[in-house]
């Protein structure tokens, strides 16, 4: 078994297979499956994963593995298998699936360098270029007068060589520590010998006489108001020593977290948790859908189930949507399980993420709380997997591998024979349908833990407001409630449902809308820089002062950005103190937390924000929730738009009246009769489910059918249409009569970065060979994708129709 099968880091379909390499003597017996290695591949050196061993090969001469990057495998056997399954399921490459499971820093990056081999004089250009150096980074060629032809020739002549380097970017954080090199009483003697002028040094030594323990240099400087130079002086005299120490970056301030204990469960919670606990004890897999209204105590169920799992010596993964992974949420888990918890959040730096990952990998923690990719946590003894807010779209990755975390969770749940819990106040239709069919176990929590009724929802017809002469974006009713609320010193959450809306620029005279010249989409106005920006390709231009079409100076921005709402709000209700939360105000690290803390400390009356404030927040003083534009998502070209509207309204309504004080909700809309708005205001999930299922059945959408979306893009529009036509025809030739193939149709976003985009949608119920079929079709175009820059992407479970 001294041959390793390696999946190499070359994301190309022609390379989607293992390659055999000889294991050199020094690595035999050391190398394990799931370790990263560096291997020669053509002229290059690249990174790869060892996935198997063998003693036989069809090749006559094998190349050697050059380097082994890990001491212990970074991928467990289970994850190697999971990667294979994931690649098949999502039609992506095995290497892409494996990379998706690891933190960024473990992915290799490659560097080329030029090495001088000759002592002889080279051409003037080359001599100038090397400028006395023996090795230079390859990128410098781009900015030099040396031509590629010259380089090529020099390489051929053997004067220089190109070297390929693989670097893994592991960065362990190190801090500089200072400690005394002498015992306290020797330090006292030192003090006597010291010149009385050296006041700073005196202070430093005195400090160490009293505190002989090592201390971080930064802290020391800060504490004593001393300087680097002073420390260095004493280090040079061998009185102090400095050394560096590896630390984990811990982005969370754990010390401030208050320890909590299990609450006594309500009757409903008790009923829900019993069957889950049974599965934990029996080591059996099953999927539970916990459908509980907002504030019904789903999180407490998760916590107590995890408690059992930890007691058994097993591990738990908890997924929460990116935007509800707030410090408040983290606190709830760390409060219960302390340092046993690792957090994987995309806002962490890649170093921080790597540190958290290592704590998992080294089995220093038993619980992981994280966003989507935390589902790949390298635990080997999983006892439970929990997906909170399971209906959230952010669990679907919109990039290769296009997986849904729910599917991965269930696959891993089977691998480990452990329960999977899906929790939501508004389950995805797909999940609820499965629970109805008995595929999942359903648990229902109908009451809030505080036994309060769900807050009353009032729907305001904004068309009537307009007719009554109110041209602001606040209905009279909402304004009045906000004022009353402020008077009672209670707090308000205001949601600006912004998706599908943006601050675009339109001429009021001729209706001209400023669009991106490279993408079929309106440019967005950014007030701070007075620029128009494209969100797809980053194109930018200054805000025009006159209309480029008709020269009118009535060109203005439209739509309602949070910033504009804030201005309008403070104009309308001057006494209101507003905290605005959107992408702009939360970009800086820690800003999110700071704003939420301010609101929790009642430093403001109103929390105004986008989708990011709709979920998970639990503030006891919030009694009013206002939704400014309930219907802005309804008209998107997406069959899930009603479902998303229902979910969002239910979630945000749930922010009010969660504790002692009763809450109320005001929903402003231009389509008050739409069933998603009406039924959300009555908290009638069951009725919504029935109605929406009927729609899905009529129009043939999930969960009645499966979808596959193929998107084809190229700079030449004719070529895109023709290719999409061919693909559609190939599909139709091979699928069953029951299956529908729609296309070619322009994608809702028909052009991005100057590339035209067309799509074809497959709706099927039973096509056992659909993946092979699609793969073969893509294979058919491999020449063109390689040489002519044609893109074909396929999404086996699309959530984004754009
Ligand atoms: N058994 C219990 N007894 C008393 N209070 C409880 C109990 N269970 C939960 N709570 C409290 O009730 C509140 C709501 O619970 P929790 O946040 O877990 O609900 P949730 O269903 O997860 O809500 P959401 O879906 O809105 O996030 C919290 O403040 C929580 O501490
Ligand atoms: Zn105009
Ligand atoms: Zn653009």
mmCIF file of C-alpha atoms and ligand atoms in Angstrom, residues 507 509-510 512 547 549-550 552, ligand 2:
data_model
loop_
_atom_site.group_PDB
_atom_site.id
_atom_site.type_symbol
_atom_site.label_atom_id
_atom_site.label_comp_id
_atom_site.label_asym_id
_atom_site.label_seq_id
_atom_site.Cartn_x
_atom_site.Cartn_y
_atom_site.Cartn_z
ATOM 1 C CA UNK A 507 -35.719 61.434 -14.215
ATOM 2 C CA UNK A 509 -39.514 64.476 -16.544
ATOM 3 C CA UNK A 510 -38.896 61.629 -18.971
ATOM 4 C CA UNK A 512 -35.224 57.657 -17.709
ATOM 5 C CA UNK A 547 -30.748 63.798 -17.159
ATOM 6 C CA UNK A 549 -31.656 61.725 -22.022
ATOM 7 C CA UNK A 550 -33.601 64.982 -21.834
ATOM 8 C CA UNK A 552 -33.904 67.985 -17.305
HETATM 9 ZN ZN1 LIG B 2 -35.047 62.964 -18.499
#
